[in-house]
Amino acid sequence: MLHLTTGRVGCLLSKQAVVALTSSGARMSIHGHHEVSDSVDMSQPMYWDRLDTPLPDRPWKDVLDSTDKSLKQKEKGPWTALSKEEKIALYRLKFNHTYPEMKRPSHGWKTVIGGMFIFFGITGLVVFWQGHYVYPPQPHTFGEEWQAKQIQRMLDMRVNPIEGFSAQWDYKNKQWK
């Protein structure tokens, strides 16, 4: 009877725990958030820097301050009146990175190579440990004396004398051909 009651209480508690953990309040309190974060609307135009897409769907800066607005008004006039810094600032309103900045090599390969070395090192340590502590010692049949006796026995038995092992042995001179 006690077992049945304990099972029912455990079942009810587990159901309540599942409901509590799947509610948004529990998930937010776990991460320390007190309000729901905004999700990204993927149907709206997005900005990204990609070499294969030279013109993104929207400019880098959507919200312009007063200096940016005055620069945009100046852009409508002759471009010869703009300084080099103003042209660069106009470019930075539309794009985050230039092509040379996008083509700049990353240093991610160092992380990959480092991870590979760590993996190989740990694997080597495990193999060494297994060879020392897990595997039994080599059988006596791996010794040089045993192998010499085995070869001599095969020659005495004339194993495969036409094309095989014994064909390479000169039985008259007792040496390899």
Backbone as CSV, one residue per row, in Angstrom:
resi,resn,N_x,N_y,N_z,CA_x,CA_y,CA_z,C_x,C_y,C_z
1,MET,0.823,-1.196,0.000,0.000,0.000,0.000,0.862,1.254,0.000
2,LEU,1.911,1.225,0.841,2.793,2.381,0.917,3.518,2.598,-0.408
3,HIS,3.906,1.508,-1.047,4.596,1.601,-2.339,3.701,2.238,-3.390
4,LEU,2.424,1.859,-3.398,1.474,2.413,-4.352,1.282,3.907,-4.121
5,THR,1.167,4.339,-2.880,0.992,5.757,-2.563,2.243,6.549,-2.943
6,THR,3.408,6.012,-2.647,4.647,6.692,-3.001,4.776,6.839,-4.508
7,GLY,4.356,5.815,-5.234,4.406,5.887,-6.697,3.496,6.962,-7.240
8,ARG,2.278,7.077,-6.667,1.349,8.102,-7.136,1.859,9.507,-6.824
9,VAL,2.405,9.694,-5.612,2.939,11.010,-5.235,4.110,11.368,-6.133
10,GLY,4.978,10.391,-6.400,6.123,10.645,-7.278,5.688,11.014,-8.676
11,CYS,4.651,10.331,-9.170,4.129,10.630,-10.505,3.567,12.039,-10.569
12,LEU,2.789,12.426,-9.547,2.215,13.767,-9.522,3.296,14.832,-9.425
13,LEU,4.306,14.584,-8.589,5.396,15.557,-8.461,6.174,15.702,-9.753
14,SER,6.409,14.573,-10.436,7.160,14.660,-11.686,6.355,15.408,-12.747
15,LYS,5.033,15.199,-12.780,4.206,15.931,-13.747,4.232,17.425,-13.461
16,GLN,4.150,17.810,-12.170,4.187,19.228,-11.819,5.547,19.828,-12.156
17,ALA,6.608,19.051,-11.955,7.946,19.557,-12.269,8.100,19.782,-13.761
18,VAL,7.566,18.857,-14.558,7.649,19.016,-16.012,6.882,20.244,-16.454
19,VAL,5.676,20.443,-15.920,4.875,21.618,-16.280,5.593,22.893,-15.847
20,ALA,6.179,22.882,-14.655,6.852,24.083,-14.150,8.087,24.409,-14.970
21,LEU,8.826,23.397,-15.370,10.051,23.653,-16.118,9.793,24.019,-17.569
22,THR,8.656,23.622,-18.098,8.374,23.974,-19.482,7.665,25.300,-19.618
23,SER,7.228,25.885,-18.523,6.589,27.190,-18.631,7.657,28.251,-18.871
24,SER,7.269,29.330,-19.497,8.241,30.367,-19.846,8.809,31.047,-18.612
25,GLY,8.030,31.140,-17.546,8.517,31.780,-16.327,9.685,31.024,-15.724
26,ALA,9.587,29.703,-15.708,10.678,28.902,-15.143,11.909,29.005,-16.019
27,ARG,11.711,29.005,-17.331,12.866,29.100,-18.226,13.551,30.448,-18.074
28,MET,12.766,31.512,-17.930,13.381,32.835,-17.784,14.058,32.980,-16.442
29,SER,13.468,32.421,-15.388,14.083,32.563,-14.075,15.357,31.742,-13.980
30,ILE,15.452,30.674,-14.737,16.674,29.875,-14.741,17.823,30.705,-15.286
31,HIS,17.585,31.447,-16.331,18.636,32.226,-16.978,18.805,33.613,-16.373
32,GLY,18.025,33.976,-15.397,18.159,35.267,-14.749,17.456,36.401,-15.479
33,HIS,16.623,36.092,-16.465,15.897,37.128,-17.194,14.558,37.362,-16.504
34,HIS,14.145,38.591,-16.492,12.864,38.901,-15.872,11.837,39.340,-16.895
35,GLU,12.219,39.432,-18.153,11.269,39.787,-19.183,11.580,38.952,-20.415
36,VAL,10.604,38.830,-21.271,10.756,38.011,-22.453,11.604,38.762,-23.474
37,SER,12.584,38.067,-24.042,13.432,38.715,-25.045,12.702,38.751,-26.381
38,ASP,13.030,39.751,-27.182,12.407,39.893,-28.485,12.972,38.849,-29.435
39,SER,12.105,38.227,-30.195,12.562,37.286,-31.203,12.775,38.050,-32.510
40,VAL,13.653,37.529,-33.322,13.980,38.180,-34.586,12.935,37.782,-35.617
41,ASP,12.400,38.767,-36.290,11.421,38.514,-37.334,12.181,38.244,-38.629
42,MET,12.227,36.984,-39.025,13.002,36.601,-40.200,12.308,36.989,-41.503
43,SER,11.089,37.490,-41.450,10.414,37.923,-42.668,10.817,39.342,-43.056
44,GLN,11.440,40.074,-42.123,11.894,41.430,-42.404,13.268,41.404,-43.071
45,PRO,13.619,42.435,-43.839,14.946,42.468,-44.447,16.040,42.463,-43.380
46,MET,17.107,41.726,-43.654,18.201,41.570,-42.698,19.474,42.171,-43.288
47,TYR,20.384,42.546,-42.415,21.696,43.009,-42.871,22.710,41.910,-42.604
48,TRP,23.575,41.672,-43.577,24.701,40.761,-43.378,25.814,41.152,-44.319
49,ASP,27.024,40.914,-43.885,28.203,41.156,-44.717,28.615,39.839,-45.344
50,ARG,28.445,39.741,-46.653,28.842,38.529,-47.367,29.496,38.934,-48.670
51,LEU,30.516,38.183,-49.053,31.215,38.494,-50.293,30.353,38.199,-51.515
52,ASP,29.496,37.187,-51.415,28.682,36.811,-52.568,27.416,37.646,-52.706
53,THR,27.098,38.463,-51.708,25.929,39.331,-51.767,26.391,40.765,-51.525
54,PRO,26.719,41.510,-52.582,27.308,42.829,-52.378,26.350,43.869,-51.809
55,LEU,25.054,43.715,-52.040,24.090,44.692,-51.544,23.117,44.012,-50.592
56,PRO,23.263,44.226,-49.280,22.331,43.607,-48.334,20.932,44.198,-48.455
57,ASP,19.977,43.532,-47.814,18.572,43.938,-47.914,18.297,45.290,-47.269
58,ARG,19.035,45.629,-46.251,18.823,46.899,-45.566,20.185,47.503,-45.230
59,PRO,20.245,48.817,-44.961,21.540,49.430,-44.616,21.993,49.010,-43.217
60,TRP,23.274,49.231,-42.963,23.863,48.866,-41.667,23.231,49.674,-40.539
61,LYS,23.088,50.966,-40.748,22.486,51.828,-39.723,21.077,52.195,-40.170
62,ASP,20.102,51.717,-39.419,18.712,52.073,-39.710,18.330,53.401,-39.063
63,VAL,18.735,53.582,-37.838,18.385,54.780,-37.079,19.539,55.765,-37.209
64,LEU,19.239,56.921,-37.788,20.278,57.928,-38.020,20.164,59.046,-36.976
65,ASP,21.319,59.481,-36.483,21.316,60.629,-35.567,21.428,61.912,-36.391
66,SER,21.549,63.038,-35.738,21.521,64.327,-36.449,22.721,64.489,-37.382
67,THR,23.903,64.045,-36.977,25.076,64.166,-37.870,24.910,63.287,-39.095
68,ASP,24.359,62.097,-38.897,24.151,61.207,-40.043,23.102,61.778,-40.991
69,LYS,22.062,62.387,-40.438,21.024,62.981,-41.284,21.579,64.155,-42.087
70,SER,22.417,64.979,-41.463,22.998,66.107,-42.205,23.950,65.594,-43.287
71,LEU,24.654,64.501,-42.991,25.546,63.907,-43.986,24.741,63.340,-45.152
72,LYS,23.579,62.749,-44.876,22.724,62.231,-45.949,22.177,63.377,-46.815
73,GLN,21.890,64.536,-46.191,21.450,65.691,-46.965,22.589,66.200,-47.846
74,LYS,23.799,66.199,-47.305,24.968,66.642,-48.069,25.254,65.681,-49.222
75,GLU,24.892,64.426,-49.060,25.118,63.401,-50.085,24.317,63.719,-51.350
76,LYS,23.162,64.377,-51.197,22.309,64.671,-52.341,22.917,65.737,-53.256
77,GLY,23.896,66.480,-52.735,24.562,67.504,-53.538,25.713,66.908,-54.349
78,PRO,26.595,67.754,-54.856,27.737,67.244,-55.637,28.729,66.506,-54.727
79,TRP,29.200,65.362,-55.201,30.115,64.536,-54.414,31.514,65.121,-54.373
80,THR,31.813,66.059,-55.263,33.131,66.698,-55.221,33.251,67.593,-53.998
81,ALA,32.129,68.033,-53.454,32.155,68.880,-52.260,32.371,68.071,-50.976
82,LEU,32.243,66.743,-51.056,32.430,65.886,-49.885,33.915,65.568,-49.678
83,SER,34.311,65.559,-48.430,35.694,65.168,-48.127,35.794,63.642,-48.106
84,LYS,37.030,63.141,-48.028,37.256,61.700,-48.018,36.632,61.069,-46.762
85,GLU,36.746,61.744,-45.629,36.182,61.224,-44.387,34.659,61.155,-44.453
86,GLU,34.044,62.148,-45.110,32.589,62.146,-45.249,32.130,61.009,-46.171
87,LYS,32.906,60.761,-47.216,32.556,59.649,-48.105,32.666,58.317,-47.369
88,ILE,33.704,58.184,-46.557,33.866,56.959,-45.767,32.721,56.832,-44.749
89,ALA,32.336,57.948,-44.142,31.233,57.913,-43.186,29.928,57.531,-43.880
90,LEU,29.702,58.027,-45.100,28.513,57.630,-45.861,28.544,56.135,-46.179
91,TYR,29.731,55.644,-46.533,29.869,54.209,-46.810,29.540,53.395,-45.556
92,ARG,30.010,53.864,-44.401,29.780,53.143,-43.137,28.317,53.205,-42.696
93,LEU,27.557,54.171,-43.210,26.121,54.169,-42.926,25.431,53.013,-43.646
94,LYS,25.908,52.690,-44.833,25.292,51.640,-45.641,25.871,50.259,-45.343
95,PHE,27.198,50.187,-45.122,27.881,48.903,-44.955,28.704,48.899,-43.678
96,ASN,28.802,47.734,-43.059,29.602,47.587,-41.842,31.064,47.336,-42.179
97,HIS,31.321,46.464,-43.158,32.690,46.106,-43.521,32.927,46.348,-45.005
98,THR,34.168,46.644,-45.347,34.566,46.744,-46.745,34.969,45.347,-47.218
99,TYR,35.183,45.193,-48.528,35.593,43.886,-49.043,36.940,43.436,-48.467
100,PRO,37.958,44.300,-48.386,39.205,43.825,-47.761,39.017,43.403,-46.306
101,GLU,38.120,44.074,-45.584,37.861,43.664,-44.200,37.153,42.316,-44.150
102,MET,36.264,42.069,-45.118,35.578,40.778,-45.145,36.516,39.659,-45.584
103,LYS,37.486,39.979,-46.446,38.414,38.960,-46.945,39.559,38.690,-45.973
104,ARG,39.681,39.511,-44.939,40.753,39.322,-43.969,40.657,37.925,-43.368
105,PRO,41.770,37.183,-43.336,41.694,35.815,-42.817,41.398,35.803,-41.321
106,SER,40.632,34.832,-40.939,40.324,34.684,-39.515,41.364,33.764,-38.881
107,HIS,41.385,33.758,-37.581,42.337,32.917,-36.867,41.641,31.681,-36.303
108,GLY,40.529,31.291,-36.904,39.800,30.117,-36.448,40.559,28.819,-36.670
109,TRP,41.460,28.806,-37.653,42.230,27.594,-37.931,43.114,27.230,-36.743
110,LYS,43.541,28.233,-35.979,44.386,27.946,-34.817,43.609,27.168,-33.763
111,THR,42.344,27.504,-33.605,41.504,26.791,-32.658,41.296,25.348,-33.108
112,VAL,41.082,25.162,-34.403,40.872,23.813,-34.934,42.126,22.963,-34.749
113,ILE,43.284,23.516,-35.108,44.543,22.770,-34.967,44.822,22.485,-33.490
114,GLY,44.584,23.467,-32.621,44.776,23.258,-31.190,43.870,22.162,-30.656
115,GLY,42.616,22.163,-31.082,41.681,21.116,-30.667,42.112,19.741,-31.158
116,MET,42.639,19.696,-32.381,43.124,18.414,-32.903,44.311,17.913,-32.085
117,PHE,45.257,18.806,-31.748,46.410,18.399,-30.952,45.987,17.915,-29.569
118,ILE,45.028,18.598,-28.975,44.528,18.158,-27.663,43.882,16.782,-27.787
119,PHE,43.071,16.591,-28.823,42.417,15.300,-29.041,43.444,14.191,-29.250
120,PHE,44.449,14.453,-30.113,45.471,13.433,-30.359,46.294,13.164,-29.106
121,GLY,46.580,14.193,-28.330,47.342,14.006,-27.102,46.596,13.154,-26.096
122,ILE,45.325,13.456,-25.900,44.519,12.666,-24.951,44.374,11.233,-25.456
123,THR,44.179,11.064,-26.763,44.080,9.723,-27.331,45.384,8.960,-27.122
124,GLY,46.524,9.620,-27.330,47.812,8.968,-27.104,47.998,8.549,-25.656
125,LEU,47.581,9.417,-24.730,47.680,9.062,-23.313,46.791,7.865,-22.974
126,VAL,45.594,7.816,-23.558,44.699,6.685,-23.305,45.290,5.398,-23.872
127,VAL,45.857,5.470,-25.068,46.462,4.278,-25.667,47.659,3.815,-24.836
128,PHE,48.492,4.756,-24.397,49.638,4.401,-23.555,49.167,3.771,-22.252
129,TRP,48.157,4.357,-21.621,47.628,3.828,-20.372,47.083,2.422,-20.564
130,GLN,46.339,2.210,-21.674,45.792,0.880,-21.931,46.905,-0.137,-22.159
131,GLY,47.935,0.262,-22.906,49.043,-0.658,-23.151,49.779,-1.029,-21.878
132,HIS,49.823,-0.110,-20.940,50.580,-0.361,-19.709,49.751,-1.068,-18.653
133,TYR,48.485,-0.676,-18.494,47.687,-1.192,-17.393,46.576,-2.164,-17.795
134,VAL,46.078,-2.086,-19.019,44.906,-2.871,-19.381,45.284,-4.160,-20.102
135,TYR,46.115,-4.052,-21.142,46.432,-5.215,-21.956,47.395,-6.149,-21.232
136,PRO,47.262,-7.460,-21.462,48.194,-8.397,-20.836,49.562,-8.310,-21.527
137,PRO,50.603,-8.889,-20.902,51.915,-8.862,-21.563,51.887,-9.691,-22.849
138,GLN,52.865,-9.434,-23.730,52.905,-10.144,-24.999,53.134,-11.637,-24.754
139,PRO,52.539,-12.476,-25.583,52.752,-13.915,-25.427,54.205,-14.295,-25.737
140,HIS,54.618,-15.426,-25.217,56.003,-15.857,-25.432,56.274,-16.219,-26.886
141,THR,55.223,-16.426,-27.666,55.396,-16.774,-29.079,55.865,-15.582,-29.915
142,PHE,55.867,-14.377,-29.347,56.354,-13.202,-30.068,57.866,-13.042,-29.925
143,GLY,58.505,-13.821,-29.094,59.942,-13.706,-28.875,60.736,-14.192,-30.081
144,GLU,61.994,-13.729,-30.209,62.824,-14.081,-31.362,63.182,-15.571,-31.365
145,GLU,63.437,-16.147,-30.202,63.777,-17.572,-30.137,62.627,-18.427,-30.648
146,TRP,61.427,-18.126,-30.175,60.251,-18.894,-30.591,60.027,-18.754,-32.095
147,GLN,60.177,-17.572,-32.619,59.960,-17.361,-34.050,61.003,-18.112,-34.873
148,ALA,62.267,-18.146,-34.413,63.311,-18.902,-35.123,62.990,-20.397,-35.112
149,LYS,62.521,-20.897,-33.979,62.141,-22.307,-33.902,60.949,-22.609,-34.809
150,GLN,60.025,-21.690,-34.888,58.846,-21.891,-35.730,59.234,-21.904,-37.204
151,ILE,60.114,-20.998,-37.587,60.574,-20.980,-38.984,61.293,-22.292,-39.307
152,GLN,62.137,-22.750,-38.401,62.858,-23.998,-38.632,61.884,-25.169,-38.728
153,ARG,60.867,-25.187,-37.920,59.868,-26.256,-37.969,59.131,-26.231,-39.293
154,MET,58.780,-25.027,-39.793,58.099,-24.924,-41.091,58.994,-25.401,-42.218
155,LEU,60.270,-25.111,-42.125,61.201,-25.577,-43.160,61.344,-27.095,-43.088
156,ASP,61.396,-27.643,-41.883,61.504,-29.091,-41.737,60.258,-29.798,-42.267
157,MET,59.109,-29.158,-42.145,57.865,-29.742,-42.643,57.686,-29.480,-44.132
158,ARG,58.552,-28.662,-44.722,58.495,-28.289,-46.144,57.099,-27.708,-46.497
159,VAL,56.752,-26.638,-45.777,55.463,-25.974,-45.973,55.480,-25.228,-47.300
160,ASN,54.537,-25.554,-48.197,54.358,-24.904,-49.500,55.675,-24.834,-50.274
161,PRO,56.194,-25.957,-50.698,57.537,-25.984,-51.292,57.640,-25.467,-52.730
162,ILE,56.528,-25.251,-53.429,56.620,-24.853,-54.830,56.747,-23.346,-54.974
163,GLU,55.819,-22.578,-54.408,55.850,-21.125,-54.555,55.897,-20.396,-53.228
164,GLY,55.798,-21.073,-52.133,55.644,-20.418,-50.856,56.919,-20.274,-50.067
165,PHE,56.766,-20.481,-48.791,57.827,-20.236,-47.818,59.043,-21.137,-48.048
166,SER,58.805,-22.424,-48.212,59.913,-23.384,-48.349,60.592,-23.286,-49.707
167,ALA,59.978,-22.680,-50.665,60.588,-22.537,-51.985,61.782,-21.594,-51.944
168,GLN,61.855,-20.720,-50.939,62.948,-19.761,-50.819,64.139,-20.314,-50.031
169,TRP,64.061,-21.547,-49.563,65.106,-22.146,-48.724,65.905,-23.174,-49.531
170,ASP,67.211,-23.065,-49.420,68.082,-24.024,-50.081,68.378,-25.132,-49.063
171,TYR,67.808,-26.317,-49.295,67.925,-27.402,-48.317,69.312,-28.037,-48.328
172,LYS,70.039,-27.939,-49.418,71.383,-28.547,-49.475,72.394,-27.712,-48.678
173,ASN,72.358,-26.359,-48.881,73.332,-25.471,-48.219,72.820,-24.939,-46.891
174,LYS,71.560,-25.240,-46.555,70.946,-24.787,-45.294,70.976,-23.265,-45.149
175,GLN,70.554,-22.554,-46.206,70.490,-21.065,-46.164,69.413,-20.595,-47.138
176,TRP,69.067,-19.324,-47.031,68.041,-18.753,-47.904,68.627,-18.539,-49.299
177,LYS,67.793,-18.758,-50.314,68.240,-18.573,-51.699,68.412,-17.111,-52.029
